[in-house]
PDB file of C-alpha atoms in Angstrom:
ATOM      1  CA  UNK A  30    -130.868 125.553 142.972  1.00 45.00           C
ATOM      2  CA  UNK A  31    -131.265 126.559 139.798  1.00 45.00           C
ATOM      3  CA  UNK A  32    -129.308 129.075 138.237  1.00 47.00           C
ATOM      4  CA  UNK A  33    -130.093 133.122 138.787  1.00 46.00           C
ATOM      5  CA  UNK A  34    -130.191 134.269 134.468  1.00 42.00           C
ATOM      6  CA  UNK A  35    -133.576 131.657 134.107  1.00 56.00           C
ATOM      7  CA  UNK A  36    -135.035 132.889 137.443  1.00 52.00           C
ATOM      8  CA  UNK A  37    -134.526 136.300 135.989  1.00 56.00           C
ATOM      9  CA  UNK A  38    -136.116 135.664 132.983  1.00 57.00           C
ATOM     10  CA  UNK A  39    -139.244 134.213 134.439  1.00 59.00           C
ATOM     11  CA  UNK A  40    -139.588 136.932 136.998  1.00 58.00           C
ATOM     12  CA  UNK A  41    -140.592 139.244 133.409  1.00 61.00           C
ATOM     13  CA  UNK A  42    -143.655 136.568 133.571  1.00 59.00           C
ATOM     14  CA  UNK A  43    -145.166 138.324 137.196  1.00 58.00           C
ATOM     15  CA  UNK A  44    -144.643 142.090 136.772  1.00 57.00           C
ATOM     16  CA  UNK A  45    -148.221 142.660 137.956  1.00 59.00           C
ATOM     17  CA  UNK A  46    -147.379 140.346 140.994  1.00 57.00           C
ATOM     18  CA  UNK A  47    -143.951 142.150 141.354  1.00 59.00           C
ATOM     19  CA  UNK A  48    -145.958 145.716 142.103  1.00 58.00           C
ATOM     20  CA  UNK A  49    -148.789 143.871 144.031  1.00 62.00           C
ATOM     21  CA  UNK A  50    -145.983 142.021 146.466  1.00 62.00           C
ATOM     22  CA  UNK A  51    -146.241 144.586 148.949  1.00 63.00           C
ATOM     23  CA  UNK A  52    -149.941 144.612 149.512  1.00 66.00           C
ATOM     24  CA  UNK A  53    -149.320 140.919 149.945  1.00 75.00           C
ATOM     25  CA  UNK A  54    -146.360 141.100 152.594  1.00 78.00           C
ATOM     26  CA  UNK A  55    -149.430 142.495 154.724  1.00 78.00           C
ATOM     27  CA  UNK A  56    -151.285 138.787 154.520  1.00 82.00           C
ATOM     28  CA  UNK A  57    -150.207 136.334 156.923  1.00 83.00           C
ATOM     29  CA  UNK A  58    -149.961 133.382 155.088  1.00 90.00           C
ATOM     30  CA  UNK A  59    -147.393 132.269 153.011  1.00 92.00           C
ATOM     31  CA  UNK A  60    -147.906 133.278 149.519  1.00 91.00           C
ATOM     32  CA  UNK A  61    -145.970 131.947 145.756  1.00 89.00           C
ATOM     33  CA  UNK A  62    -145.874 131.778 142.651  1.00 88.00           C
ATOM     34  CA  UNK A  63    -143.739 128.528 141.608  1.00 87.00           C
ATOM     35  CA  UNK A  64    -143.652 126.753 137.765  1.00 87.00           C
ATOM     36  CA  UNK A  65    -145.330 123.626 137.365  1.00 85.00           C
ATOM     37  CA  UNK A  66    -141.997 121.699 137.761  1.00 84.00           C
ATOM     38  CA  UNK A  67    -141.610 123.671 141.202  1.00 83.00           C
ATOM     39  CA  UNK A  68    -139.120 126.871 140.585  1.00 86.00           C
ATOM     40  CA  UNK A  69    -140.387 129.485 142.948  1.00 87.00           C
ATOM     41  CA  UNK A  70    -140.486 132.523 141.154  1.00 87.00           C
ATOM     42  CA  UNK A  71    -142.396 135.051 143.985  1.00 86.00           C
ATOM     43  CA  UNK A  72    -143.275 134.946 147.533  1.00 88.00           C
ATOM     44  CA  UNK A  73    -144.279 137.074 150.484  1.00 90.00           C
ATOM     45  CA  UNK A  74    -143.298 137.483 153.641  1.00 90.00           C
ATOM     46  CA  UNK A  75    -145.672 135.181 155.170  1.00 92.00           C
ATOM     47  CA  UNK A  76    -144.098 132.223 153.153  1.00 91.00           C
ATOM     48  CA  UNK A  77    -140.382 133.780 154.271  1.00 91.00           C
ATOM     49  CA  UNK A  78    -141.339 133.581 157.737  1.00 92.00           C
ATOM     50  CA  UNK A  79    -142.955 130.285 157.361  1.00 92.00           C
ATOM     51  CA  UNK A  80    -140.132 128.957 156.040  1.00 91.00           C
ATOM     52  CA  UNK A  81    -137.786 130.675 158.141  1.00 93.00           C
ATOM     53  CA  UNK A  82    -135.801 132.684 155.865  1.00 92.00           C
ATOM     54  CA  UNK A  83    -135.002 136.170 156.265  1.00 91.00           C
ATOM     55  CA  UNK A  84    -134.381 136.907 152.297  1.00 88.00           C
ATOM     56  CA  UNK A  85    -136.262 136.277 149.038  1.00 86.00           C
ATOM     57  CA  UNK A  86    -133.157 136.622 147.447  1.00 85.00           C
ATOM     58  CA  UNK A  87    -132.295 133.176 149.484  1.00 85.00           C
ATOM     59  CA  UNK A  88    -134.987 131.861 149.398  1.00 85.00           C
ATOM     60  CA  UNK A  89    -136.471 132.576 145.348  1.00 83.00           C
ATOM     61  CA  UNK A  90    -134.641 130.089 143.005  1.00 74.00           C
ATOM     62  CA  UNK A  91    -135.066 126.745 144.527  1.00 73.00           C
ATOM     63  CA  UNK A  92    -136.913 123.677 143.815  1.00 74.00           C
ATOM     64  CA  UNK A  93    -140.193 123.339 145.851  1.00 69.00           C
ATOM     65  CA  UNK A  94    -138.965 119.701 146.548  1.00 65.00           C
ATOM     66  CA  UNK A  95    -136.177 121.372 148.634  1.00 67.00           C
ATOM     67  CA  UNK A  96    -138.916 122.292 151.006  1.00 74.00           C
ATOM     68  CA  UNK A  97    -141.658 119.322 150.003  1.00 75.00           C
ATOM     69  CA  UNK A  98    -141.059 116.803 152.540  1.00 72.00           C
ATOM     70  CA  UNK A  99    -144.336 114.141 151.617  1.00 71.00           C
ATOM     71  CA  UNK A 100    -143.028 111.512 149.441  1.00 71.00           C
ATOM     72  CA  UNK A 101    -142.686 112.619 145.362  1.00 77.00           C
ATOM     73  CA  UNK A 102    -145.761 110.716 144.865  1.00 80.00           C
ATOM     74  CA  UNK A 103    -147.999 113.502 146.750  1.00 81.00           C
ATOM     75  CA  UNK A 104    -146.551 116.230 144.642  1.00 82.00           C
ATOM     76  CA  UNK A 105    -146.565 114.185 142.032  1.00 84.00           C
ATOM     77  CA  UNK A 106    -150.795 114.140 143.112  1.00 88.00           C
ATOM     78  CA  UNK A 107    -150.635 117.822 143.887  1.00 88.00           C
ATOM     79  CA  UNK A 108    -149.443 119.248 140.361  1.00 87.00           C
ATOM     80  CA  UNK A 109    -151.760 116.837 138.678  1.00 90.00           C
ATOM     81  CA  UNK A 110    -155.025 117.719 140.344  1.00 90.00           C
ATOM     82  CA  UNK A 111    -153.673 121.450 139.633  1.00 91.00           C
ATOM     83  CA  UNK A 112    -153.731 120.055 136.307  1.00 90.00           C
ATOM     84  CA  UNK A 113    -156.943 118.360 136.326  1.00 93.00           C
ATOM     85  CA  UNK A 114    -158.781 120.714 137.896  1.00 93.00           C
ATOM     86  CA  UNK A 115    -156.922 123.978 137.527  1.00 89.00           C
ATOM     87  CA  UNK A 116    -156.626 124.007 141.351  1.00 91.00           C
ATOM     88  CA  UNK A 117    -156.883 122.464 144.656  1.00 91.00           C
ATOM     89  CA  UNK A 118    -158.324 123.725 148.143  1.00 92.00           C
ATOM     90  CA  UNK A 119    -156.683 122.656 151.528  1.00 93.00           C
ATOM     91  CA  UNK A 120    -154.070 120.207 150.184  1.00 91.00           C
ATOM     92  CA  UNK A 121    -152.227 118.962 153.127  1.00 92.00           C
ATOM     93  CA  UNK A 122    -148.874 118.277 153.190  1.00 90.00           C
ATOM     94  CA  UNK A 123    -145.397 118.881 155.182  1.00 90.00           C
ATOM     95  CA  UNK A 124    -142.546 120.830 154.137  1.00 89.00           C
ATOM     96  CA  UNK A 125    -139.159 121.443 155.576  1.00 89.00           C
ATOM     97  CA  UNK A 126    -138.113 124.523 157.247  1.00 91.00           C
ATOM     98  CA  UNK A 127    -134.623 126.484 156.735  1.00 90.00           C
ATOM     99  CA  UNK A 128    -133.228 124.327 159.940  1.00 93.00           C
ATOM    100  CA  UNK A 129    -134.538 121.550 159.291  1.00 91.00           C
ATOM    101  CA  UNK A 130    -137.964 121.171 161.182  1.00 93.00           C
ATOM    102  CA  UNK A 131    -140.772 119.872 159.705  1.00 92.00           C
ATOM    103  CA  UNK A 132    -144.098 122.211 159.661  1.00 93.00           C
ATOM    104  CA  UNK A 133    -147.909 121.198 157.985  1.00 94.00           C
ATOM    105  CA  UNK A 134    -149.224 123.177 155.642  1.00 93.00           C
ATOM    106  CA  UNK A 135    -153.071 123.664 154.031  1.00 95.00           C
ATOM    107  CA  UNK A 136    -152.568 124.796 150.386  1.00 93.00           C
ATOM    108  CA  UNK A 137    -154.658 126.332 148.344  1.00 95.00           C
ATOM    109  CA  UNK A 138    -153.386 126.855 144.461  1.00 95.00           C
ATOM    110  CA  UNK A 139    -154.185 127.513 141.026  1.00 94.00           C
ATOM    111  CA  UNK A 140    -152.764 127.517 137.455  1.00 92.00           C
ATOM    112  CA  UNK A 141    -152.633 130.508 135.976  1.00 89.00           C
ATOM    113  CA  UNK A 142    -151.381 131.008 132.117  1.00 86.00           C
ATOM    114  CA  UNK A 143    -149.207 134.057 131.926  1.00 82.00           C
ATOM    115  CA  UNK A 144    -147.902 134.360 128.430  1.00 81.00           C
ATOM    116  CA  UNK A 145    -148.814 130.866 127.376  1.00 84.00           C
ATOM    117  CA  UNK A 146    -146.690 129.877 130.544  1.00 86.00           C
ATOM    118  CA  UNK A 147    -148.633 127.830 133.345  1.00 89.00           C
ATOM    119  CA  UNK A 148    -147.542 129.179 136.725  1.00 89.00           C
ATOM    120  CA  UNK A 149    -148.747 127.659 139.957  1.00 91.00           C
ATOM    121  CA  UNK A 150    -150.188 130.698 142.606  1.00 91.00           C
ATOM    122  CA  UNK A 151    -150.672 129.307 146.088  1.00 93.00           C
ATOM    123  CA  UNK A 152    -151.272 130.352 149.511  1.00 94.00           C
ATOM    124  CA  UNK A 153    -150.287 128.069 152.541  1.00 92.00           C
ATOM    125  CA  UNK A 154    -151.271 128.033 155.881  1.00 94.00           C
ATOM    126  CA  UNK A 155    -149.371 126.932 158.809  1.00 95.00           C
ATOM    127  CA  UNK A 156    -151.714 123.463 159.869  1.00 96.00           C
ATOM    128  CA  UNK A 157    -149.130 122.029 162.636  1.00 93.00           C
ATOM    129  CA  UNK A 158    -150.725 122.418 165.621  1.00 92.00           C
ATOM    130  CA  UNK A 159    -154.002 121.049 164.092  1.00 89.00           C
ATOM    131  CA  UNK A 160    -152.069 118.083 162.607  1.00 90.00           C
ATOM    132  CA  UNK A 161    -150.069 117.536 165.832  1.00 88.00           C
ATOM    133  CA  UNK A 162    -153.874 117.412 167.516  1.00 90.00           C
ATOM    134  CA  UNK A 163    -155.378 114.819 165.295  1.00 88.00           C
ATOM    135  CA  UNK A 164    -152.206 112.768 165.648  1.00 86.00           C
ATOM    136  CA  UNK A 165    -153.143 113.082 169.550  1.00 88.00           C
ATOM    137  CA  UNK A 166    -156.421 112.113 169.402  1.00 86.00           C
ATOM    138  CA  UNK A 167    -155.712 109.356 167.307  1.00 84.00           C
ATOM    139  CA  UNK A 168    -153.133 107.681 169.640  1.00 84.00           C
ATOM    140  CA  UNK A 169    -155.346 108.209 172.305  1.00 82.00           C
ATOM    141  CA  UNK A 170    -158.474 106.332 170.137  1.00 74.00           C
ATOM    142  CA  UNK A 171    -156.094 103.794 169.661  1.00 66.00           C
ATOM    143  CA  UNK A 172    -155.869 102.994 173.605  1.00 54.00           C
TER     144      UNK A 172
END
């Protein structure tokens, strides 16, 4: 985690997203705003819940790899076609949970410059049950 002085200095990048947080609390989906090298700055209470923490305070501050659980190589893909392309639509990947489960997630994100700084904005969606189905259906094609 990194420390709270650097998180506090890139928080001044989001004011807008700071008074706009509580209109977004209201969306169920996990919404963030993270750096390129994965320092989440914002999210909403979709993402908290998602993630299963109860705080921003705990949860703001660490590494998106603390949560990315597909092998560096697919984030590694991820933040380049953000890049790229300047974002990505239904990304699929799976993250860790605060005790330690392991949920799918559909991301859509974006870079954004905000004061010459590039700052990822993304939405996730909670894809489990979908991915847990195709796994099914799979085995069962594989009969």
């Amino acid at each position: 985690m990194t420390d709270k002085p650097s998180i506090r200095k890139k928080e001044r990048l989001l004011p807008k997203w700071r008074e706009d947080l509580d209109l977004l609390d209201k969306i169920p989906l996990g919404i963030s705003v993270s750096t390129l090298e994965g320092e989440i700055l914002a999210v909403n209470s979709g993402g908290l819940k998602m993630f299963g923490y109860d705080s921003r305070k705990d949860f703001i501050g660490h590494k998106a790899d603390f949560h990315w659980q597909a092998p560096q190589k697919d984030r590694n893909k991820f933040v380049e076609l953000l890049k790229n392309k300047g974002g990505t639509a239904f990304f699929r990947a799976p993250f860790k949970r605060k005790d330690g489960s392991v949920i799918w997630c559909s991301i859509n994100a974006a870079i954004e410059l905000t004061d010459n700084v590039p700052l990822i904005f993304a939405s996730y969606h909670n894809v489990t049950e979908h991915k847990q189905a195709e796994e099914k259906l799979q085995t069962m094609g594989d009969i």
